[in-house]
């Protein structure tokens, strides 16, 4: 614990920073007065620098880290508040750079290594890194200079002490480099998972100048990369992967992006051989390190999209290295071998493609027909490698060139893997393979090829869900993590297939119908796998209800006509009773979709009408439905009651009320249903007025029910 004066300083600074943040957020106008701004920024800068010193002395103190985070946030907000060319901006930018340089100098002198080559301890929050990267953009030239000098100093320290470094000393130097690389990554671009990132405005233009801050940094990184590559045997995987991450950011944002600079493209085209060589050496040295392999494959995936890079790589002979890596028998982390193969396929020359592709793809097959003699590890490797191959071929015309070979490969691998579904990891990897196959092939292929993919989707969904249902070991407490992984994968497969059907599918309805029937049948079995405990996990609950809604929207007719409608009605009821408004929205949306489909089909007094009405009324009486859904409830109730004879409506209402022992709730529901009846018998403009009245009646009813239940 921090004691004495340091504890006092920490407490006082934390309170002061909280007050400062409140001023920035609520009284921003006062900073238009230059004198106030100068005084305020000076104090804020002093606070931040003091906290950085304290953080280095007491790296595990959450209070210090939180206070530093607030201080950096205040500086960041002030930088964004000031006009770019205003003198006020200069004041804040100078303070920000002072803090930035203090962080670099103090942190690099006080590394707190975990003494584990795979990991460096988080002696700061990652939000610090992001905020420092943004602050540095206020003076990109100076920041680039500071970052490059820091890297060069650390490299020099590493070289000078090479003969005398102990393992701990080496790790501390590497941790310092790792820290600088993390800041560089945040400096170059914002981290936006799954979104296309634009070049920050402070870096646009001027790429043709050798002094451009981004090119200056990347040039320094190229030197570092050569040193790391020559000493991979003593390099930390964390350092290796962070360098790959920075190159991935640079290529993805400054080279391949729509607004990427031509000069950035030219720069990388000249250096791509060295970068790809580094990736291959890193993947070989750290073939099972998740961070190294993921960041390395990211670099390969985005590099191959750059115009001219494939030609440059073909000329260099480095593709022979890739070919040897995937055929020599070396094992890699999960899908990495397939990712390397996809990169190789996209780069090799068109003229030699057909003769070179066959022997490489043969290494993805399972040679043998007796599944009992096939090693489980081999099944896992083949499924993952094929999945990685599909990932890397996404968006490439070369998928079609080798698709015939891939179909026979997948047919054989899947036939063997399905027989090993008693191995849980085989079931998971097989589902991952089908998901990646669908994502890649559904947007690129047509006709018989797509039908083949859909047949694999149908077969896998049915087999996997049947396996979970029939194998009791999936329900064991020890298998919960594996079960959740698989259920989320299945949910995503349901979602992706449904989105494709609604947005991109061009198949005629007669060819699409078998898919709809199969998906809805599998969905029914899938929903039966869930219980109250599994649905208590937020991510899993969100994924299953997303699948439920999208399947209902994409295959509504199959959904409505499915023989086992009870599981869908129970799911709607569960959704309407959920505490989450988002989950309730799923229940309301699916119910309304089904009601509309039944009405448009011209059916009257269909059994499902009465079942849906009963489901909605039971949920209404529990009072959990959000008032914001009252208009959708009004439409659904009106449609349902309009398609049922009065005696059926009264029968459903009576049955619902018999389950409700509270007379006040009975009166509320009867009052709402009277307005529903008025809406059903009214027409034209009068109907709209009554519908609005019903909306209000439902909203009031929900509020009144809650009051009764809370009394």
XYZ file of C-alpha atoms in Angstrom:
711
model
C 0.000 0.000 0.000
C 1.051 3.586 -0.582
C 1.799 5.144 2.799
C 2.602 8.531 4.315
C 3.201 11.540 2.035
C 2.696 9.492 -1.132
C -0.749 8.391 0.010
C -1.652 11.995 0.839
C -0.439 13.135 -2.579
C -2.425 10.426 -4.291
C -5.624 11.334 -2.446
C -5.261 15.084 -3.018
C -4.383 14.657 -6.699
C -7.290 12.286 -7.275
C -9.751 14.788 -5.786
C -8.181 17.674 -7.686
C -8.337 15.792 -10.984
C -12.016 14.956 -10.425
C -12.739 18.646 -9.885
C -10.753 19.581 -12.973
C -12.661 17.084 -15.105
C -15.999 18.465 -13.909
C -14.887 21.963 -14.933
C -13.828 20.771 -18.407
C -17.089 18.895 -18.962
C -19.492 21.487 -17.560
C -17.801 24.902 -17.761
C -15.925 24.713 -21.034
C -16.739 28.327 -21.947
C -14.347 29.710 -19.310
C -11.393 28.523 -21.392
C -12.059 31.206 -23.975
C -10.282 33.504 -21.479
C -6.607 32.999 -22.334
C -5.237 33.685 -18.845
C -7.565 31.129 -17.260
C -6.633 28.556 -19.899
C -2.879 29.043 -19.397
C -3.128 28.754 -15.610
C -5.469 25.783 -15.769
C -3.449 23.845 -18.343
C -0.228 24.471 -16.422
C -1.717 22.983 -13.248
C -3.276 20.076 -15.142
C 0.057 19.299 -16.792
C 1.777 19.346 -13.400
C -0.865 16.997 -11.971
C -0.413 14.565 -14.853
C 3.397 14.542 -14.629
C 3.272 13.994 -10.873
C 0.871 11.093 -11.340
C 3.183 9.555 -13.940
C 6.027 9.667 -11.405
C 3.788 8.122 -8.742
C 2.547 5.497 -11.181
C 6.117 4.386 -11.856
C 6.840 4.072 -8.132
C 3.562 2.314 -7.364
C 2.577 0.567 -10.629
C -0.171 -1.579 -9.119
C -2.132 1.255 -7.499
C -5.557 1.464 -9.133
C -6.236 4.903 -7.653
C -3.156 6.433 -9.259
C -3.943 4.860 -12.627
C -7.540 6.101 -12.499
C -6.433 9.641 -11.606
C -3.865 9.641 -14.420
C -6.536 8.452 -16.811
C -8.751 11.406 -15.812
C -5.865 13.873 -16.231
C -5.035 12.594 -19.715
C -8.741 12.674 -20.636
C -8.968 16.340 -19.592
C -5.975 17.286 -21.738
C -7.405 15.336 -24.660
C -10.780 17.095 -24.363
C -9.107 20.505 -24.164
C -7.063 19.780 -27.294
C -10.269 18.942 -29.166
C -12.060 22.041 -27.860
C -9.489 24.494 -29.272
C -9.447 25.699 -32.905
C -6.480 24.162 -34.730
C -4.675 27.434 -35.583
C -5.623 29.348 -32.437
C -2.975 30.373 -29.892
C -5.011 28.476 -27.286
C -4.409 25.260 -29.193
C -0.664 25.908 -29.066
C -0.825 26.259 -25.279
C -2.731 23.001 -24.767
C -0.684 21.122 -27.379
C 2.569 22.170 -25.704
C 1.281 20.960 -22.330
C 0.114 17.708 -23.888
C 3.503 17.091 -25.485
C 5.238 17.862 -22.192
C 3.143 15.170 -20.507
C 3.728 12.825 -23.453
C 7.515 13.196 -23.233
C 7.409 12.808 -19.449
C 5.498 9.552 -19.816
C 8.073 8.226 -22.295
C 11.128 9.219 -20.275
C 9.789 8.057 -16.902
C 8.230 4.819 -18.106
C 11.234 3.747 -20.148
C 13.528 4.272 -17.167
C 11.237 2.339 -14.837
C 10.148 -0.817 -16.626
C 8.195 -3.209 -14.435
C 8.516 -6.445 -16.314
C 6.517 -9.512 -15.429
C 9.684 -11.487 -16.228
C 7.632 -13.643 -18.572
C 8.648 -13.504 -22.197
C 5.076 -14.014 -23.368
C 3.512 -11.179 -21.406
C 4.374 -7.756 -20.053
C 2.518 -6.516 -17.009
C -0.123 -3.846 -17.515
C 1.409 -1.163 -15.316
C -1.037 1.276 -16.875
C -4.438 0.975 -18.467
C -4.697 0.654 -22.225
C -6.800 3.815 -22.212
C -3.607 5.676 -21.194
C -2.001 4.463 -24.396
C -4.948 5.557 -26.525
C -5.076 9.008 -24.897
C -1.320 9.513 -25.232
C -1.529 8.595 -28.909
C -4.256 11.203 -29.425
C -2.354 13.863 -27.460
C 0.721 13.226 -29.589
C -1.230 14.085 -32.745
C -1.443 17.710 -31.564
C 2.220 18.009 -32.626
C 2.861 15.018 -34.893
C 6.358 16.041 -35.982
C 7.656 16.424 -32.438
C 5.861 13.265 -31.300
C 7.343 11.242 -34.160
C 10.781 12.585 -33.273
C 10.342 11.610 -29.607
C 9.078 8.136 -30.462
C 11.900 7.475 -32.923
C 14.533 8.718 -30.463
C 13.060 6.489 -27.761
C 13.218 3.452 -30.026
C 16.756 4.237 -31.128
C 17.879 4.728 -27.515
C 16.392 1.402 -26.483
C 17.931 -0.346 -29.482
C 21.289 1.187 -28.614
C 20.965 0.082 -25.008
C 20.132 -3.390 -26.163
C 23.125 -3.495 -28.532
C 25.634 -2.020 -26.059
C 24.685 -4.446 -23.305
C 24.188 -7.450 -25.590
C 27.050 -9.410 -24.079
C 26.174 -8.599 -20.463
C 22.393 -8.619 -20.419
C 20.753 -11.021 -18.042
C 17.381 -12.454 -18.983
C 15.653 -9.941 -16.718
C 17.599 -6.980 -18.166
C 16.777 -8.050 -21.708
C 13.091 -8.340 -20.896
C 13.063 -4.855 -19.381
C 14.567 -3.369 -22.540
C 12.094 -5.310 -24.676
C 9.233 -4.153 -22.483
C 10.336 -0.568 -23.112
C 10.297 -1.173 -26.874
C 6.914 -2.870 -26.562
C 5.531 0.157 -24.729
C 6.770 2.558 -27.433
C 5.262 0.319 -30.127
C 1.887 0.345 -28.351
C 1.950 4.155 -28.266
C 2.974 4.309 -31.940
C 0.029 2.086 -32.857
C -2.382 4.442 -31.046
C -0.602 7.461 -32.562
C -0.970 6.229 -36.158
C -4.691 5.408 -36.063
C -7.717 4.893 -33.841
C -8.538 1.364 -32.760
C -12.008 0.633 -34.163
C -12.747 -3.074 -34.161
C -14.591 -4.153 -37.296
C -14.771 -0.659 -38.769
C -12.814 0.967 -41.564
C -10.384 3.455 -40.052
C -9.491 6.709 -41.791
C -6.133 8.437 -41.729
C -6.133 11.028 -38.899
C -6.406 14.530 -40.327
C -3.016 15.583 -38.932
C -1.320 12.989 -41.164
C -3.094 13.599 -44.487
C -0.955 14.844 -47.347
C 2.778 15.279 -47.595
C 3.613 11.593 -47.869
C 6.053 12.276 -50.661
C 8.201 14.162 -48.180
C 10.766 12.009 -46.421
C 10.142 13.995 -43.251
C 6.489 12.994 -42.989
C 6.031 11.787 -39.381
C 4.418 8.478 -40.366
C 7.100 7.553 -42.891
C 9.780 8.657 -40.435
C 8.373 6.269 -37.828
C 7.941 3.395 -40.270
C 11.519 3.837 -41.509
C 12.715 3.534 -37.907
C 10.519 0.461 -37.453
C 12.108 -1.191 -40.492
C 15.513 -0.970 -38.787
C 14.036 -2.349 -35.554
C 12.354 -5.146 -37.483
C 15.664 -6.303 -38.958
C 17.256 -6.416 -35.495
C 14.342 -8.341 -33.992
C 14.287 -10.779 -36.906
C 17.997 -11.518 -36.448
C 17.482 -12.232 -32.741
C 14.129 -14.026 -32.663
C 15.539 -16.740 -30.408
C 15.797 -14.242 -27.521
C 12.880 -11.986 -28.507
C 9.732 -11.727 -26.446
C 6.579 -12.849 -28.285
C 4.902 -9.707 -26.930
C 7.512 -7.536 -28.671
C 7.290 -9.542 -31.903
C 3.487 -9.307 -32.031
C 3.362 -5.586 -31.145
C 5.702 -4.807 -34.045
C 3.431 -6.826 -36.337
C 0.410 -4.914 -35.012
C 1.999 -1.573 -35.924
C 2.796 -2.774 -39.452
C -0.759 -4.075 -39.742
C -2.115 -0.666 -38.724
C 0.177 1.166 -41.139
C -0.693 -1.071 -44.086
C -4.413 -1.204 -43.318
C -4.853 2.543 -42.797
C -2.182 4.230 -44.900
C -1.751 1.809 -47.804
C -4.861 -0.253 -48.568
C -7.577 2.110 -47.295
C -9.701 4.064 -49.781
C -8.116 7.318 -48.650
C -4.622 5.826 -48.447
C -1.808 7.856 -49.942
C -0.195 6.710 -53.199
C 3.225 7.451 -51.715
C 2.404 5.168 -48.774
C 1.543 2.457 -51.284
C 4.838 2.952 -53.108
C 6.758 2.927 -49.831
C 5.259 -0.394 -48.784
C 5.683 -1.950 -52.229
C 9.415 -1.322 -51.840
C 9.535 -2.812 -48.344
C 6.948 -5.589 -48.620
C 9.480 -8.384 -49.089
C 11.213 -7.487 -45.832
C 7.902 -7.224 -43.943
C 6.536 -10.540 -45.273
C 9.867 -12.203 -44.512
C 9.590 -10.946 -40.924
C 6.057 -12.343 -40.704
C 7.162 -15.770 -41.899
C 10.136 -15.893 -39.518
C 7.900 -14.794 -36.628
C 5.247 -17.412 -37.442
C 7.874 -20.137 -37.570
C 9.505 -19.099 -34.314
C 6.239 -18.558 -32.414
C 3.937 -20.929 -34.261
C 1.571 -21.392 -31.296
C 1.576 -17.891 -29.807
C -1.919 -16.487 -30.345
C -0.928 -12.808 -30.504
C 1.989 -13.348 -32.887
C 0.021 -15.585 -35.234
C -3.088 -13.393 -35.339
C -1.158 -10.167 -35.965
C 1.106 -11.899 -38.491
C -1.837 -13.300 -40.453
C -3.480 -9.865 -40.409
C -0.399 -8.408 -42.110
C -0.477 -11.159 -44.753
C -4.212 -10.719 -45.409
C -4.028 -6.962 -45.982
C -0.668 -6.985 -47.793
C -1.896 -9.271 -50.548
C -4.649 -6.779 -51.423
C -2.133 -4.086 -52.389
C -1.719 -3.620 -56.110
C 1.642 -4.875 -57.328
C 2.652 -6.632 -54.117
C 1.921 -10.137 -55.426
C 4.148 -9.467 -58.453
C 6.983 -8.171 -56.254
C 6.726 -11.211 -53.986
C 6.705 -13.618 -56.945
C 9.904 -12.049 -58.203
C 11.612 -12.383 -54.816
C 11.212 -16.113 -54.348
C 9.742 -15.646 -50.880
C 6.624 -17.552 -51.930
C 8.719 -20.720 -51.898
C 9.154 -20.113 -48.171
C 5.378 -19.928 -47.753
C 4.877 -23.109 -49.789
C 7.484 -24.956 -47.749
C 5.912 -23.760 -44.465
C 2.510 -25.252 -45.292
C 3.759 -28.536 -46.767
C 6.664 -29.431 -44.450
C 4.445 -30.754 -41.679
C 5.023 -27.972 -39.150
C 2.008 -27.362 -36.930
C 0.669 -23.872 -36.235
C -1.859 -22.238 -33.948
C -5.442 -23.077 -35.030
C -6.126 -21.728 -38.569
C -2.671 -20.238 -39.306
C -1.521 -22.864 -41.826
C -4.656 -22.220 -43.867
C -4.133 -18.447 -43.656
C -0.578 -18.790 -44.997
C -1.854 -21.063 -47.774
C -4.532 -18.549 -48.748
C -1.862 -15.842 -48.960
C 0.258 -18.114 -51.148
C -2.690 -18.961 -53.431
C -3.442 -15.270 -53.971
C 0.179 -14.509 -54.867
C 1.360 -17.319 -57.165
C 1.337 -16.714 -60.897
C -1.706 -17.571 -62.957
C 0.369 -19.595 -65.397
C 1.600 -22.110 -62.819
C -1.495 -22.077 -60.622
C -3.100 -25.357 -61.701
C 0.057 -27.446 -61.395
C 1.227 -25.959 -58.075
C -2.110 -25.894 -56.245
C -2.824 -29.645 -56.218
C 0.124 -30.890 -54.114
C -0.380 -28.067 -51.606
C -4.105 -28.754 -51.160
C -3.401 -32.469 -50.742
C -1.772 -31.630 -47.404
C -5.219 -30.505 -46.183
C -6.827 -33.905 -46.762
C -7.251 -36.708 -44.267
C -5.708 -39.692 -45.994
C -7.792 -42.623 -44.892
C -11.396 -43.734 -44.899
C -11.620 -45.513 -41.545
C -12.486 -42.721 -39.123
C -11.488 -44.827 -36.101
C -7.865 -44.816 -37.252
C -7.690 -41.040 -37.727
C -6.001 -39.142 -34.919
C -8.175 -36.481 -33.270
C -5.339 -33.946 -33.523
C -5.287 -34.467 -37.286
C -9.049 -33.819 -37.503
C -8.658 -30.613 -35.517
C -5.748 -29.413 -37.635
C -7.511 -30.091 -40.932
C -10.742 -28.359 -39.877
C -8.904 -25.299 -38.582
C -6.567 -25.085 -41.573
C -9.446 -25.304 -44.039
C -11.293 -22.616 -42.072
C -8.209 -20.391 -42.271
C -7.934 -21.019 -45.993
C -11.504 -19.809 -46.516
C -10.790 -16.737 -44.364
C -7.799 -15.771 -46.513
C -9.614 -16.382 -49.801
C -12.479 -14.051 -48.873
C -13.065 -11.613 -51.721
C -10.556 -13.308 -54.046
C -11.427 -14.533 -57.525
C -9.027 -17.415 -56.957
C -11.580 -19.067 -54.700
C -13.445 -20.084 -57.851
C -10.224 -21.397 -59.419
C -9.704 -24.000 -56.712
C -13.281 -24.518 -55.543
C -13.674 -27.954 -57.143
C -10.641 -29.221 -55.237
C -11.894 -27.613 -52.036
C -15.303 -29.301 -52.268
C -13.821 -32.791 -52.444
C -11.424 -31.928 -49.615
C -14.198 -30.594 -47.401
C -16.491 -33.517 -48.187
C -13.842 -35.960 -47.018
C -12.703 -34.000 -43.951
C -16.299 -33.379 -42.849
C -17.311 -37.015 -43.302
C -14.491 -38.068 -40.985
C -14.986 -35.230 -38.494
C -18.726 -35.803 -38.083
C -17.948 -39.342 -36.953
C -15.730 -37.896 -34.208
C -18.319 -35.510 -32.755
C -17.992 -37.271 -29.410
C -14.793 -35.170 -29.201
C -16.111 -31.733 -28.242
C -13.294 -29.751 -29.827
C -13.861 -31.533 -33.158
C -17.513 -30.431 -33.055
C -16.466 -26.840 -32.384
C -13.789 -26.745 -35.094
C -16.144 -28.310 -37.641
C -18.737 -25.620 -36.938
C -16.053 -22.932 -37.317
C -15.092 -24.427 -40.673
C -18.682 -24.352 -41.938
C -19.152 -20.782 -40.717
C -16.019 -19.526 -42.498
C -16.873 -21.528 -45.607
C -20.310 -19.925 -45.745
C -19.024 -16.389 -45.109
C -16.498 -16.680 -47.933
C -18.451 -18.669 -50.506
C -21.971 -17.254 -50.164
C -20.991 -13.831 -51.532
C -18.670 -15.078 -54.271
C -20.281 -18.171 -55.773
C -23.543 -18.979 -57.534
C -25.733 -21.844 -58.699
C -24.625 -25.380 -57.916
C -21.611 -24.177 -55.947
C -23.788 -22.224 -53.503
C -26.220 -25.130 -53.225
C -23.303 -27.368 -52.228
C -22.302 -24.886 -49.506
C -25.897 -24.686 -48.253
C -26.106 -28.474 -48.098
C -23.054 -28.467 -45.807
C -24.654 -25.792 -43.635
C -27.869 -27.803 -43.307
C -26.040 -31.035 -42.562
C -23.757 -29.449 -39.965
C -26.509 -27.582 -38.130
C -28.583 -30.737 -37.843
C -25.646 -32.957 -36.803
C -24.145 -30.546 -34.280
C -27.437 -29.691 -32.570
C -28.398 -33.358 -32.446
C -25.010 -34.177 -30.911
C -25.411 -31.608 -28.117
C -28.958 -32.773 -27.413
C -28.093 -36.474 -27.225
C -24.688 -36.333 -25.520
C -25.260 -35.596 -21.800
C -21.597 -34.702 -21.259
C -22.223 -31.349 -22.984
C -24.359 -30.427 -19.974
C -21.651 -31.196 -17.431
C -20.347 -28.261 -15.439
C -16.824 -28.922 -16.696
C -17.948 -28.598 -20.318
C -19.753 -25.273 -19.861
C -17.084 -23.150 -21.541
C -16.938 -25.466 -24.565
C -20.735 -25.560 -24.734
C -20.962 -21.767 -24.738
C -18.300 -21.469 -27.453
C -20.245 -23.863 -29.647
C -23.650 -22.306 -28.974
C -22.333 -18.863 -29.896
C -20.845 -20.267 -33.106
C -24.164 -21.889 -34.026
C -25.985 -18.636 -33.257
C -23.660 -16.751 -35.556
C -24.147 -19.311 -38.325
C -27.937 -18.911 -38.006
C -27.515 -15.121 -38.143
C -25.190 -15.091 -41.162
C -27.367 -17.474 -43.181
C -30.475 -15.422 -42.363
C -28.821 -12.113 -43.314
C -27.634 -13.606 -46.583
C -31.138 -14.841 -47.428
C -32.653 -11.413 -46.718
C -29.991 -9.276 -48.401
C -27.993 -11.160 -51.027
C -29.617 -14.444 -51.979
C -30.707 -14.775 -55.619
C -31.868 -18.391 -55.482
C -35.441 -19.085 -56.610
C -37.920 -19.924 -53.847
C -38.128 -23.611 -54.763
C -34.375 -24.019 -54.158
C -34.463 -21.876 -51.033
C -37.342 -23.750 -49.396
C -35.267 -26.791 -48.270
C -32.851 -24.399 -46.569
C -35.687 -22.629 -44.748
C -37.257 -25.870 -43.575
C -33.915 -27.180 -42.362
C -32.857 -23.953 -40.621
C -36.160 -23.576 -38.757
C -36.130 -27.227 -37.730
C -32.572 -26.808 -36.437
C -33.550 -23.559 -34.710
C -36.291 -25.408 -32.851
C -33.820 -28.000 -31.587
C -31.286 -25.280 -30.812
C -33.679 -23.313 -28.600
C -34.466 -26.437 -26.592
C -30.813 -26.621 -25.537
C -31.117 -23.483 -23.421
C -32.154 -23.171 -19.816
C -32.316 -20.395 -17.266
C -28.633 -20.736 -16.391
C -27.295 -20.621 -19.948
C -29.501 -17.621 -20.728
C -28.096 -15.813 -17.693
C -24.825 -15.253 -19.579
C -25.254 -11.907 -21.410
C -23.190 -12.688 -24.529
C -24.826 -16.054 -25.026
C -28.321 -14.668 -24.429
C -27.715 -11.830 -26.887
C -26.470 -14.221 -29.562
C -29.350 -16.706 -29.254
C -32.057 -14.036 -29.392
C -30.367 -12.402 -32.393
C -30.471 -15.791 -34.139
C -34.112 -16.280 -33.153
C -35.173 -12.924 -34.602
C -33.160 -13.135 -37.828
C -34.325 -16.687 -38.585
C -37.948 -15.644 -38.005
C -37.518 -12.674 -40.345
C -35.656 -14.556 -43.085
C -37.788 -17.718 -43.071
C -41.132 -16.439 -41.766
C -43.363 -18.879 -43.655
C -41.300 -21.872 -42.550
C -41.246 -20.450 -39.025
C -45.042 -20.113 -38.933
C -45.730 -23.518 -40.457
C -43.235 -25.443 -38.297
C -44.948 -28.304 -36.511
C -43.352 -27.639 -33.122
C -44.521 -24.057 -32.587
C -44.556 -24.419 -28.795
C -40.804 -23.825 -28.456
C -41.102 -20.586 -30.458
C -44.046 -19.386 -28.343
C -42.116 -20.095 -25.145
C -39.129 -18.185 -26.522
C -41.350 -15.204 -27.331
C -42.801 -15.341 -23.818
C -39.334 -15.537 -22.280
C -38.174 -12.572 -24.375
C -41.179 -10.436 -23.428
C -40.547 -11.185 -19.743
C -36.838 -10.352 -19.903
C -35.392 -7.383 -18.012
C -33.502 -6.236 -21.127
C -35.376 -3.937 -23.499
C -33.286 -5.301 -26.393
C -34.422 -8.856 -25.681
C -38.033 -7.679 -25.285
C -37.729 -6.015 -28.678
C -36.867 -9.406 -30.169
C -40.018 -10.934 -28.671
C -42.234 -8.085 -29.887
C -40.668 -8.071 -33.365
C -41.000 -11.824 -33.868
C -44.587 -11.841 -32.577
C -45.548 -9.000 -34.912
C -43.819 -10.721 -37.827
C -45.729 -13.951 -37.240
C -49.050 -12.140 -36.783
C -48.569 -10.226 -40.040
C -47.632 -13.398 -41.932
C -50.712 -15.227 -40.648
C -52.980 -12.298 -41.513
C -51.535 -11.927 -45.030
C -51.927 -15.641 -45.682
C -55.713 -15.188 -45.396
C -56.091 -17.713 -42.603
C -58.863 -17.284 -40.069
C -59.160 -18.893 -36.648
C -55.761 -20.563 -37.043
C -54.622 -22.341 -33.875
C -51.461 -20.250 -33.813
C -53.565 -17.047 -33.535
C -55.009 -18.231 -30.228
C -51.624 -19.461 -28.974
C -49.948 -16.142 -29.792
C -52.764 -14.166 -28.200
C -52.431 -16.252 -25.049
C -48.644 -15.706 -25.005
C -48.945 -11.916 -25.348
C -51.714 -11.596 -22.742
C -49.810 -13.704 -20.198
C -46.731 -11.558 -20.681
C -48.800 -8.362 -20.439
C -50.132 -9.423 -17.033
C -46.588 -9.808 -15.717
C -46.028 -6.109 -16.377
C -42.424 -6.340 -17.570
C -42.943 -5.191 -21.164
C -41.490 -1.722 -21.773
C -44.096 0.999 -22.326
C -42.243 2.005 -25.505
C -43.584 -1.177 -27.155
C -47.251 -0.343 -26.501
C -47.953 0.668 -30.116
C -46.559 -2.634 -31.453
C -48.597 -4.532 -28.885
C -51.690 -2.600 -29.959
C -51.210 -3.586 -33.609
C -50.562 -7.248 -32.800
C -53.536 -7.572 -30.435
C -55.858 -5.894 -32.928
C -54.726 -8.165 -35.768
C -54.938 -11.329 -33.676
C -58.401 -10.563 -32.328
C -59.566 -9.536 -35.800
C -58.605 -12.937 -37.189
C -60.282 -14.908 -34.400
C -64.025 -15.330 -33.767
C -65.228 -13.490 -30.615
C -65.828 -16.741 -28.748
C -62.188 -17.797 -29.322
C -60.925 -14.442 -28.041
C -63.140 -14.743 -24.982
C -61.938 -18.300 -24.409
C -58.269 -17.234 -24.489
C -58.990 -14.253 -22.253
C -60.896 -16.416 -19.774
C -58.117 -18.997 -19.615
C -55.531 -16.240 -19.058
C -57.564 -14.615 -16.279
C -58.058 -17.967 -14.511
C -54.288 -18.066 -14.051
C -54.344 -14.579 -12.505
C -55.455 -14.493 -8.838
C -55.337 -10.694 -8.519
C -58.753 -9.011 -9.262
C -57.144 -5.634 -9.979
C -55.025 -7.152 -12.746
C -58.125 -8.836 -14.153
C -59.893 -5.469 -14.368
C -56.896 -3.854 -16.102
C -56.681 -6.581 -18.746
C -60.456 -6.580 -19.383
C -60.305 -2.797 -19.831
C -57.550 -3.111 -22.446
C -59.385 -5.903 -24.278
C -62.550 -3.781 -24.494
C -60.545 -1.145 -26.390
C -59.057 -3.900 -28.568
C -62.602 -4.988 -29.485
C -63.528 -1.390 -30.358
C -60.486 -1.227 -32.604
C -61.392 -4.483 -34.356
C -64.940 -3.364 -35.234
C -64.003 0.219 -36.221
C -62.975 1.291 -39.739
C -61.225 4.122 -41.573
C -60.136 7.240 -39.689
C -62.166 6.137 -36.690
C -59.998 3.019 -36.456
C -56.817 5.124 -36.283
C -58.245 7.161 -33.417
C -59.237 4.028 -31.517
C -55.814 2.486 -32.221
C -54.161 5.521 -30.611
C -56.522 5.129 -27.682
C -55.518 1.458 -27.433
C -51.840 2.452 -27.454
C -52.488 4.752 -24.477
C -54.619 2.137 -22.733
C -51.834 -0.457 -23.011
C -49.209 2.005 -21.741
C -51.414 2.951 -18.785
C -52.230 -0.702 -18.176
C -48.546 -1.674 -17.990
C -47.864 1.111 -15.479
C -50.889 0.152 -13.390
C -49.937 -3.529 -13.390
C -46.484 -2.660 -12.060
C -48.044 -0.560 -9.318
C -50.299 -3.437 -8.289
C -47.435 -5.955 -8.320
C -45.206 -3.660 -6.255
C -47.911 -2.884 -3.695
